Amino acid sequence: MRPESQRSGIETFHVMDVWKAAAERQRSHGDVLSLAAGQPSTPAPAPVLRAANLAIDAELLGYTETFGILPLREEIAAYHRHKYGIDVDADDVVVTTGSSGAFTLVFLAAFDVGDTVVVARPGYPAYRNTLAALGCRVVELDCGPQTRYQPTVAMLEELDAPPAGIVVASPANPTGTMIEPSELAALARWCDEHGSLLVSDEIYHGIEFETGEGTGSPATSTAWATSRDSVVIGSVSKYFSMTGWRLGWMLAPETMRPALQRLASNMTVCPPSVSQFAAVEAFGTEARTELDGHVSRYAVNRELLLEGLPDLGITKLAPADGAFYVYADIGHLLDGENSTAWCARLLHDTGLALAPGVDFDTVRGGETVRLSFAGSTADVTAALDRLAAWLPVS
Ligand SMILES: Cc1ncc(COP(=O)(O)O)c(C=O)c1O
């Protein structure tokens, strides 16, 4: 029997264990309340659903162009033009199978085995794990509250040598924090000057709260405003409430496109075509009004958590600038156990599921948890009530 490849020996996504335990608990008790999933609790917007039905009736739904159908690439380009006032056209856009598919393609197109790629810690674990499976050397930058848990040029300057690439996310998962526009621009310039590729994960754009001047949270900005040699990653999964449709995209530097074309055509042929035809309708006014309604609900949920958690003695929270997460330090509540065991006990005792920090932070994740507020306001309120009843009185 052939053994597993060495490259497959990467970390699993530990939050899946929480999902499994929550599903078992739901079967046995029927009382699960989950703030563990990083996805909206709402379906795709109505015009997208209508377009999907129409596409099923009227389109062949065979393979499409490898980089995606032109009407979708045009919509995505227009979205970037209007949101950031930058010059983007359909040729700049590569549609992919989720942003997850975009990451794999970019990493393959730009990095070789042994190349050093820098990521933030805490951060989204799939960057680290996918890069490791591809044979890259992953260097984690220790990012703390002083820099909103985000990497800076100063941190890159301290490396022994410029890395082949750096992956940043703003707003980030698990912290929800954003990078100051001037810092993102500086990172893009530094990468250009040092021959490093900046991969800017912008998939949570559209879900930002009280950002910009005078609010305490950075304004939204895009790496392409500074450098078209960087890669911008987008997705319909978060703001657009379409996780399972598996569509993402990238704004790719012109020089990278031939490699992306070779890789994508061989690896996936094209992204799912029914999702592409449907997603064309995700950028119109009707869909955006519905989606902005979700963001208003996230804002209410976020407020509830930012006020409610400190009342329970959970005061060390990352600034939740965007996305739909609150990342909390629970170190003071742990009596020798780690966050995984704490979350398991919480689920066992109350039916409330949270994501332990171990996925996101290989060093301090044993003392943190992530609460997703993408669900209903009633769920967030009930979650706070269950926590209040369960936590020891301080
Ligand atoms: C920061 C970040 N990037 C990328 C992804 C992958 O998203 P998708 O493949 O659904 O576009 C996620 C999913 O949670 C994420 O949080």
CSV table of C-alpha atoms and ligand atoms in Angstrom, one decimal:
chain,number,residue,atom,x,y,z
A,1,MET,CA,0.0,0.0,0.0
A,2,ARG,CA,1.3,3.4,-1.0
A,3,PRO,CA,2.0,5.7,2.0
A,4,GLU,CA,0.6,9.2,2.2
A,5,SER,CA,2.8,11.9,0.5
A,6,GLN,CA,4.9,13.9,2.9
A,7,ARG,CA,3.4,17.1,1.5
A,8,SER,CA,-0.1,16.1,2.7
A,9,GLY,CA,1.1,16.0,6.3
A,10,ILE,CA,-0.2,19.5,6.9
A,11,GLU,CA,-2.4,20.6,9.8
A,12,THR,CA,-6.0,19.9,9.6
A,13,PHE,CA,-8.6,22.6,10.0
A,14,HIS,CA,-9.3,22.0,13.8
A,15,VAL,CA,-12.6,24.0,13.7
A,16,MET,CA,-14.0,21.0,11.8
A,17,ASP,CA,-13.7,19.0,15.0
A,18,VAL,CA,-15.9,21.6,16.7
A,19,TRP,CA,-18.4,21.4,13.8
A,20,LYS,CA,-18.5,17.6,14.2
A,21,ALA,CA,-19.0,17.7,17.9
A,22,ALA,CA,-21.7,20.4,17.5
A,23,ALA,CA,-23.5,18.2,15.0
A,24,GLU,CA,-23.4,15.3,17.4
A,25,ARG,CA,-24.7,17.5,20.2
A,26,GLN,CA,-27.5,18.8,18.0
A,27,ARG,CA,-28.5,15.2,17.3
A,28,SER,CA,-28.5,14.3,21.0
A,29,HIS,CA,-29.8,17.5,22.6
A,30,GLY,CA,-31.2,19.7,19.8
A,31,ASP,CA,-29.9,22.8,21.4
A,32,VAL,CA,-26.8,23.9,19.5
A,33,LEU,CA,-26.0,27.5,19.0
A,34,SER,CA,-23.0,28.0,16.8
A,35,LEU,CA,-20.8,31.0,16.6
A,36,ALA,CA,-18.1,28.8,15.2
A,37,ALA,CA,-18.7,29.1,11.4
A,38,GLY,CA,-17.0,31.8,9.3
A,39,GLN,CA,-20.0,32.1,6.9
A,40,PRO,CA,-23.1,34.2,6.5
A,41,SER,CA,-26.3,32.5,7.7
A,42,THR,CA,-28.2,33.9,4.7
A,43,PRO,CA,-28.6,32.5,1.2
A,44,ALA,CA,-27.4,34.2,-2.0
A,45,PRO,CA,-29.2,37.4,-2.9
A,46,ALA,CA,-32.6,37.0,-4.6
A,47,PRO,CA,-31.4,38.2,-8.1
A,48,VAL,CA,-28.6,35.6,-8.0
A,49,LEU,CA,-31.0,32.9,-7.1
A,50,ARG,CA,-33.3,33.9,-10.0
A,51,ALA,CA,-30.3,34.0,-12.4
A,52,ALA,CA,-29.2,30.6,-11.2
A,53,ASN,CA,-32.7,29.1,-12.0
A,54,LEU,CA,-32.7,30.9,-15.4
A,55,ALA,CA,-29.2,29.6,-16.2
A,56,ILE,CA,-30.2,26.0,-15.4
A,57,ASP,CA,-33.2,26.4,-17.8
A,58,ALA,CA,-31.5,28.3,-20.6
A,59,GLU,CA,-27.8,27.8,-20.6
A,60,LEU,CA,-25.8,24.8,-21.6
A,61,LEU,CA,-23.7,25.1,-18.5
A,62,GLY,CA,-20.7,23.4,-20.0
A,63,TYR,CA,-17.1,24.5,-19.5
A,64,THR,CA,-16.4,28.2,-19.8
A,65,GLU,CA,-13.3,30.1,-20.5
A,66,THR,CA,-10.6,29.2,-18.0
A,67,PHE,CA,-10.6,32.8,-16.5
A,68,GLY,CA,-14.4,33.0,-16.3
A,69,ILE,CA,-17.2,34.3,-18.5
A,70,LEU,CA,-16.7,37.8,-19.8
A,71,PRO,CA,-20.0,39.3,-18.3
A,72,LEU,CA,-18.8,38.2,-14.8
A,73,ARG,CA,-15.3,39.5,-15.3
A,74,GLU,CA,-16.8,42.8,-16.5
A,75,GLU,CA,-19.0,43.1,-13.4
A,76,ILE,CA,-16.1,42.3,-11.1
A,77,ALA,CA,-13.8,44.9,-12.8
A,78,ALA,CA,-16.6,47.5,-12.5
A,79,TYR,CA,-17.0,46.7,-8.8
A,80,HIS,CA,-13.3,47.4,-8.2
A,81,ARG,CA,-13.4,50.6,-10.4
A,82,HIS,CA,-16.3,52.0,-8.5
A,83,LYS,CA,-15.3,51.0,-5.0
A,84,TYR,CA,-11.7,52.2,-5.2
A,85,GLY,CA,-11.5,54.5,-8.2
A,86,ILE,CA,-8.8,52.4,-9.8
A,87,ASP,CA,-8.4,51.5,-13.4
A,88,VAL,CA,-9.4,47.8,-13.8
A,89,ASP,CA,-10.9,46.0,-16.8
A,90,ALA,CA,-12.1,42.5,-17.5
A,91,ASP,CA,-8.7,41.3,-18.7
A,92,ASP,CA,-7.3,42.0,-15.2
A,93,VAL,CA,-9.8,39.6,-13.6
A,94,VAL,CA,-9.2,35.9,-13.2
A,95,VAL,CA,-12.3,34.1,-11.8
A,96,THR,CA,-11.5,31.0,-9.7
A,97,THR,CA,-13.0,28.2,-7.7
A,98,GLY,CA,-13.5,30.2,-4.5
A,99,SER,CA,-10.7,32.4,-3.3
A,100,SER,CA,-9.2,29.2,-2.0
A,101,GLY,CA,-8.7,28.2,-5.6
A,102,ALA,CA,-7.1,31.6,-6.3
A,103,PHE,CA,-4.6,31.1,-3.5
A,104,THR,CA,-3.4,27.7,-4.8
A,105,LEU,CA,-3.1,29.1,-8.3
A,106,VAL,CA,-1.1,32.2,-7.3
A,107,PHE,CA,1.2,30.2,-5.0
A,108,LEU,CA,1.9,27.7,-7.8
A,109,ALA,CA,2.4,30.5,-10.4
A,110,ALA,CA,4.7,32.6,-8.2
A,111,PHE,CA,6.6,30.4,-5.8
A,112,ASP,CA,8.9,27.4,-6.1
A,113,VAL,CA,9.7,24.7,-3.6
A,114,GLY,CA,11.9,26.1,-0.8
A,115,ASP,CA,10.8,29.8,-1.4
A,116,THR,CA,10.1,31.8,1.7
A,117,VAL,CA,6.6,33.2,2.1
A,118,VAL,CA,5.6,35.4,5.0
A,119,VAL,CA,2.2,35.3,6.7
A,120,ALA,CA,0.7,37.0,9.8
A,121,ARG,CA,0.2,35.2,13.0
A,122,PRO,CA,-2.6,35.1,14.0
A,123,GLY,CA,-4.0,34.5,10.5
A,124,TYR,CA,-6.1,32.4,8.2
A,125,PRO,CA,-4.6,28.9,8.5
A,126,ALA,CA,-5.1,27.8,4.9
A,127,TYR,CA,-2.4,30.2,3.7
A,128,ARG,CA,0.2,28.5,5.9
A,129,ASN,CA,-1.0,25.0,5.2
A,130,THR,CA,-1.4,25.3,1.5
A,131,LEU,CA,2.0,26.9,1.2
A,132,ALA,CA,3.5,24.1,3.3
A,133,ALA,CA,1.9,21.5,1.1
A,134,LEU,CA,3.4,23.2,-1.9
A,135,GLY,CA,6.9,23.0,-0.4
A,136,CYS,CA,7.3,26.6,0.5
A,137,ARG,CA,9.0,27.8,3.7
A,138,VAL,CA,6.4,29.6,5.7
A,139,VAL,CA,7.6,32.4,8.0
A,140,GLU,CA,5.0,33.7,10.5
A,141,LEU,CA,5.3,37.3,11.6
A,142,ASP,CA,4.3,37.7,15.2
A,143,CYS,CA,1.6,40.4,15.0
A,144,GLY,CA,0.1,41.7,18.2
A,145,PRO,CA,-2.2,44.5,19.3
A,146,GLN,CA,0.4,47.2,18.7
A,147,THR,CA,0.0,46.8,15.0
A,148,ARG,CA,-3.7,45.7,15.0
A,149,TYR,CA,-2.4,42.1,14.6
A,150,GLN,CA,-1.2,43.1,11.1
A,151,PRO,CA,2.2,42.9,9.4
A,152,THR,CA,4.2,46.0,8.8
A,153,VAL,CA,7.1,47.1,6.6
A,154,ALA,CA,9.2,47.3,9.8
A,155,MET,CA,8.7,43.6,10.4
A,156,LEU,CA,9.7,42.8,6.8
A,157,GLU,CA,12.8,44.9,7.2
A,158,GLU,CA,13.8,42.7,10.1
A,159,LEU,CA,13.9,39.5,8.0
A,160,ASP,CA,17.2,38.0,6.9
A,161,ALA,CA,16.4,38.4,3.3
A,162,PRO,CA,13.4,39.7,1.3
A,163,PRO,CA,10.8,36.8,1.0
A,164,ALA,CA,9.4,35.5,-2.3
A,165,GLY,CA,6.0,36.6,-1.1
A,166,ILE,CA,3.9,38.0,1.7
A,167,VAL,CA,0.2,37.3,2.2
A,168,VAL,CA,-1.9,39.9,4.0
A,169,ALA,CA,-5.6,40.1,4.8
A,170,SER,CA,-7.6,43.2,5.6
A,171,PRO,CA,-10.1,42.8,7.2
A,172,ALA,CA,-8.5,39.7,8.6
A,173,ASN,CA,-9.7,36.3,9.8
A,174,PRO,CA,-9.7,35.7,12.8
A,175,THR,CA,-9.2,39.2,14.1
A,176,GLY,CA,-11.3,41.3,11.8
A,177,THR,CA,-8.6,44.0,12.0
A,178,MET,CA,-7.7,46.2,9.0
A,179,ILE,CA,-4.4,47.6,7.7
A,180,GLU,CA,-4.0,51.4,7.6
A,181,PRO,CA,-4.2,52.4,3.9
A,182,SER,CA,-0.7,54.1,4.2
A,183,GLU,CA,0.7,50.8,5.6
A,184,LEU,CA,-0.8,48.7,2.9
A,185,ALA,CA,0.6,51.1,0.3
A,186,ALA,CA,4.0,50.9,2.0
A,187,LEU,CA,3.9,47.1,2.0
A,188,ALA,CA,3.1,47.1,-1.7
A,189,ARG,CA,5.9,49.5,-2.5
A,190,TRP,CA,8.4,47.5,-0.3
A,191,CYS,CA,7.4,44.3,-2.1
A,192,ASP,CA,7.9,46.0,-5.5
A,193,GLU,CA,11.3,47.3,-4.5
A,194,HIS,CA,12.4,44.0,-3.1
A,195,GLY,CA,11.1,41.6,-5.8
A,196,SER,CA,8.5,40.1,-3.4
A,197,LEU,CA,5.0,39.3,-4.4
A,198,LEU,CA,2.3,40.9,-2.3
A,199,VAL,CA,-0.9,38.8,-2.1
A,200,SER,CA,-3.7,40.9,-0.6
A,201,ASP,CA,-6.7,39.0,0.6
A,202,GLU,CA,-9.6,41.4,0.3
A,203,ILE,CA,-12.4,38.9,0.5
A,204,TYR,CA,-14.0,40.6,3.5
A,205,HIS,CA,-14.3,44.0,1.8
A,206,GLY,CA,-17.8,45.3,2.0
A,207,ILE,CA,-18.1,44.2,5.6
A,208,GLU,CA,-16.5,47.1,7.5
A,209,PHE,CA,-17.7,49.0,10.5
A,210,GLU,CA,-17.3,52.7,11.2
A,211,THR,CA,-14.0,52.9,9.3
A,212,GLY,CA,-12.0,55.8,8.1
A,213,GLU,CA,-11.1,59.2,9.6
A,214,GLY,CA,-12.2,59.9,13.1
A,215,THR,CA,-13.5,56.5,13.8
A,216,GLY,CA,-10.5,54.7,15.2
A,217,SER,CA,-10.6,52.0,12.4
A,218,PRO,CA,-8.6,52.3,9.2
A,219,ALA,CA,-10.4,53.1,5.9
A,220,THR,CA,-10.7,50.3,3.4
A,221,SER,CA,-8.0,50.3,0.8
A,222,THR,CA,-6.8,48.0,-2.0
A,223,ALA,CA,-3.3,46.9,-2.9
A,224,TRP,CA,-4.0,47.6,-6.5
A,225,ALA,CA,-4.3,51.3,-5.7
A,226,THR,CA,-0.5,51.2,-5.2
A,227,SER,CA,0.8,48.3,-7.3
A,228,ARG,CA,-0.5,46.3,-10.2
A,229,ASP,CA,2.3,43.9,-9.6
A,230,SER,CA,0.5,42.7,-6.4
A,231,VAL,CA,-2.3,40.2,-6.5
A,232,VAL,CA,-5.7,41.2,-5.1
A,233,ILE,CA,-7.9,38.3,-4.0
A,234,GLY,CA,-11.7,38.6,-3.9
A,235,SER,CA,-14.6,36.2,-3.3
A,236,VAL,CA,-18.4,35.9,-3.4
A,237,SER,CA,-18.2,34.0,-0.1
A,238,LYS,CA,-18.4,36.7,2.5
A,239,TYR,CA,-20.1,40.1,1.7
A,240,PHE,CA,-22.0,38.4,-1.2
A,241,SER,CA,-23.3,35.6,1.1
A,242,MET,CA,-22.4,32.8,-1.4
A,243,THR,CA,-19.9,30.5,0.3
A,244,GLY,CA,-21.0,27.3,-1.2
A,245,TRP,CA,-21.2,28.6,-4.8
A,246,ARG,CA,-17.4,28.3,-4.8
A,247,LEU,CA,-16.5,31.4,-6.7
A,248,GLY,CA,-13.6,33.8,-6.1
A,249,TRP,CA,-11.4,36.0,-8.2
A,250,MET,CA,-8.1,37.7,-8.4
A,251,LEU,CA,-6.8,40.9,-10.0
A,252,ALA,CA,-3.6,39.4,-11.4
A,253,PRO,CA,-0.5,41.2,-12.7
A,254,GLU,CA,-0.3,41.0,-16.5
A,255,THR,CA,3.0,39.1,-16.4
A,256,MET,CA,1.5,36.3,-14.2
A,257,ARG,CA,-1.5,35.6,-16.4
A,258,PRO,CA,0.2,33.1,-18.8
A,259,ALA,CA,1.3,31.0,-15.9
A,260,LEU,CA,-2.2,31.3,-14.3
A,261,GLN,CA,-3.8,30.3,-17.6
A,262,ARG,CA,-1.6,27.2,-17.9
A,263,LEU,CA,-2.2,26.1,-14.3
A,264,ALA,CA,-5.9,26.9,-14.1
A,265,SER,CA,-6.7,25.2,-17.4
A,266,ASN,CA,-5.0,22.0,-16.3
A,267,MET,CA,-6.1,22.0,-12.7
A,268,THR,CA,-9.8,23.0,-12.9
A,269,VAL,CA,-10.6,23.8,-16.6
A,270,CYS,CA,-12.9,26.6,-15.3
A,271,PRO,CA,-14.8,27.7,-12.2
A,272,PRO,CA,-18.3,26.3,-11.7
A,273,SER,CA,-20.4,27.7,-14.6
A,274,VAL,CA,-23.8,27.8,-13.0
A,275,SER,CA,-22.3,29.9,-10.2
A,276,GLN,CA,-20.7,32.2,-12.8
A,277,PHE,CA,-23.9,32.9,-14.6
A,278,ALA,CA,-25.7,33.5,-11.3
A,279,ALA,CA,-23.0,35.7,-9.8
A,280,VAL,CA,-23.2,38.2,-12.6
A,281,GLU,CA,-26.4,39.4,-10.8
A,282,ALA,CA,-24.6,39.8,-7.4
A,283,PHE,CA,-23.2,43.3,-8.3
A,284,GLY,CA,-26.5,45.1,-9.2
A,285,THR,CA,-28.5,47.5,-7.0
A,286,GLU,CA,-31.1,44.9,-5.9
A,287,ALA,CA,-28.5,42.4,-4.6
A,288,ARG,CA,-26.4,45.1,-3.0
A,289,THR,CA,-29.4,46.5,-1.1
A,290,GLU,CA,-30.1,43.0,0.3
A,291,LEU,CA,-26.4,42.4,1.1
A,292,ASP,CA,-26.0,45.8,2.8
A,293,GLY,CA,-28.9,44.8,5.0
A,294,HIS,CA,-26.9,41.8,6.2
A,295,VAL,CA,-24.0,44.1,7.0
A,296,SER,CA,-26.3,46.3,9.1
A,297,ARG,CA,-27.3,43.1,11.0
A,298,TYR,CA,-23.6,42.2,11.5
A,299,ALA,CA,-23.1,45.7,12.9
A,300,VAL,CA,-25.8,45.2,15.5
A,301,ASN,CA,-24.4,41.8,16.4
A,302,ARG,CA,-20.9,43.2,16.7
A,303,GLU,CA,-22.0,45.9,19.0
A,304,LEU,CA,-23.8,43.3,21.2
A,305,LEU,CA,-20.6,41.3,21.5
A,306,LEU,CA,-18.3,44.3,22.0
A,307,GLU,CA,-20.5,45.4,24.8
A,308,GLY,CA,-21.5,42.1,26.2
A,309,LEU,CA,-18.2,40.3,26.4
A,310,PRO,CA,-16.4,42.9,28.6
A,311,ASP,CA,-19.4,42.7,30.9
A,312,LEU,CA,-18.5,39.0,31.3
A,313,GLY,CA,-14.9,39.8,32.1
A,314,ILE,CA,-13.7,39.1,28.5
A,315,THR,CA,-12.0,42.4,27.9
A,316,LYS,CA,-9.0,41.6,25.6
A,317,LEU,CA,-10.6,41.8,22.2
A,318,ALA,CA,-9.0,42.6,18.8
A,319,PRO,CA,-10.4,45.7,17.2
A,320,ALA,CA,-13.2,44.3,15.1
A,321,ASP,CA,-12.8,46.7,12.2
A,322,GLY,CA,-14.4,44.5,9.6
A,323,ALA,CA,-15.4,40.9,8.7
A,324,PHE,CA,-17.7,39.2,11.1
A,325,TYR,CA,-15.5,38.0,14.0
A,326,VAL,CA,-14.5,39.0,17.5
A,327,TYR,CA,-11.2,37.5,18.5
A,328,ALA,CA,-10.9,37.2,22.3
A,329,ASP,CA,-8.2,36.4,24.7
A,330,ILE,CA,-9.6,34.0,27.3
A,331,GLY,CA,-6.3,33.1,29.0
A,332,HIS,CA,-7.6,34.3,32.4
A,333,LEU,CA,-10.5,31.8,32.2
A,334,LEU,CA,-8.4,28.8,31.5
A,335,ASP,CA,-7.5,26.6,34.5
A,336,GLY,CA,-4.7,24.7,33.0
A,337,GLU,CA,-6.7,23.7,29.9
A,338,ASN,CA,-6.3,25.2,26.4
A,339,SER,CA,-8.9,26.9,24.3
A,340,THR,CA,-9.7,23.7,22.5
A,341,ALA,CA,-10.6,21.9,25.7
A,342,TRP,CA,-12.4,25.0,27.0
A,343,CYS,CA,-14.5,25.2,23.8
A,344,ALA,CA,-15.3,21.5,24.1
A,345,ARG,CA,-16.4,21.9,27.7
A,346,LEU,CA,-18.5,25.0,26.8
A,347,LEU,CA,-20.2,23.0,24.0
A,348,HIS,CA,-20.8,20.0,26.3
A,349,ASP,CA,-22.2,22.1,29.1
A,350,THR,CA,-24.3,24.7,27.2
A,351,GLY,CA,-24.6,23.7,23.5
A,352,LEU,CA,-22.7,26.9,22.5
A,353,ALA,CA,-20.0,26.3,19.8
A,354,LEU,CA,-17.1,28.7,19.4
A,355,ALA,CA,-13.9,28.3,17.4
A,356,PRO,CA,-10.8,27.8,19.5
A,357,GLY,CA,-7.8,30.0,18.4
A,358,VAL,CA,-5.5,27.0,17.7
A,359,ASP,CA,-6.2,27.1,14.0
A,360,PHE,CA,-5.2,30.7,13.7
A,361,ASP,CA,-2.3,31.1,16.0
A,362,THR,CA,0.3,28.3,16.3
A,363,VAL,CA,1.8,30.0,19.4
A,364,ARG,CA,-1.0,31.7,21.4
A,365,GLY,CA,-4.1,30.2,19.9
A,366,GLY,CA,-4.4,27.9,23.0
A,367,GLU,CA,-5.6,31.1,24.9
A,368,THR,CA,-7.9,32.6,22.3
A,369,VAL,CA,-11.3,32.0,20.8
A,370,ARG,CA,-13.1,33.4,17.7
A,371,LEU,CA,-16.8,34.3,17.9
A,372,SER,CA,-18.5,34.7,14.5
A,373,PHE,CA,-21.4,37.2,14.5
A,374,ALA,CA,-22.5,36.3,10.9
A,375,GLY,CA,-25.7,34.7,12.3
A,376,SER,CA,-28.9,36.2,13.6
A,377,THR,CA,-29.1,38.8,16.3
A,378,ALA,CA,-31.2,36.4,18.4
A,379,ASP,CA,-28.4,33.8,18.3
A,380,VAL,CA,-25.8,36.3,19.4
A,381,THR,CA,-28.0,37.5,22.3
A,382,ALA,CA,-28.6,33.9,23.3
A,383,ALA,CA,-24.9,33.0,23.1
A,384,LEU,CA,-24.1,35.9,25.5
A,385,ASP,CA,-26.8,34.7,27.8
A,386,ARG,CA,-25.4,31.1,27.8
A,387,LEU,CA,-21.9,32.4,28.4
A,388,ALA,CA,-23.1,34.6,31.3
A,389,ALA,CA,-24.8,31.6,32.9
A,390,TRP,CA,-21.8,29.3,32.4
A,391,LEU,CA,-18.8,31.5,33.3
A,392,PRO,CA,-17.7,31.5,36.9
A,393,VAL,CA,-18.9,34.6,38.7
A,394,SER,CA,-15.8,36.9,39.0
B,1,LIG,C1,-9.3,35.3,5.2
B,1,LIG,C2,-9.9,34.2,4.3
B,1,LIG,N1,-9.4,34.0,3.1
B,1,LIG,C3,-9.9,33.1,2.3
B,1,LIG,C4,-11.0,32.3,2.7
B,1,LIG,C5,-11.5,31.2,1.7
B,1,LIG,O1,-12.8,31.6,1.2
B,1,LIG,P1,-13.4,31.1,-0.1
B,1,LIG,O2,-12.6,30.0,-0.7
B,1,LIG,O3,-14.8,30.6,0.3
B,1,LIG,O4,-13.5,32.3,-1.1
B,1,LIG,C6,-11.5,32.5,4.0
B,1,LIG,C7,-12.6,31.6,4.4
B,1,LIG,O5,-13.1,31.7,5.6
B,1,LIG,C8,-11.0,33.5,4.8
B,1,LIG,O6,-11.4,33.7,6.0
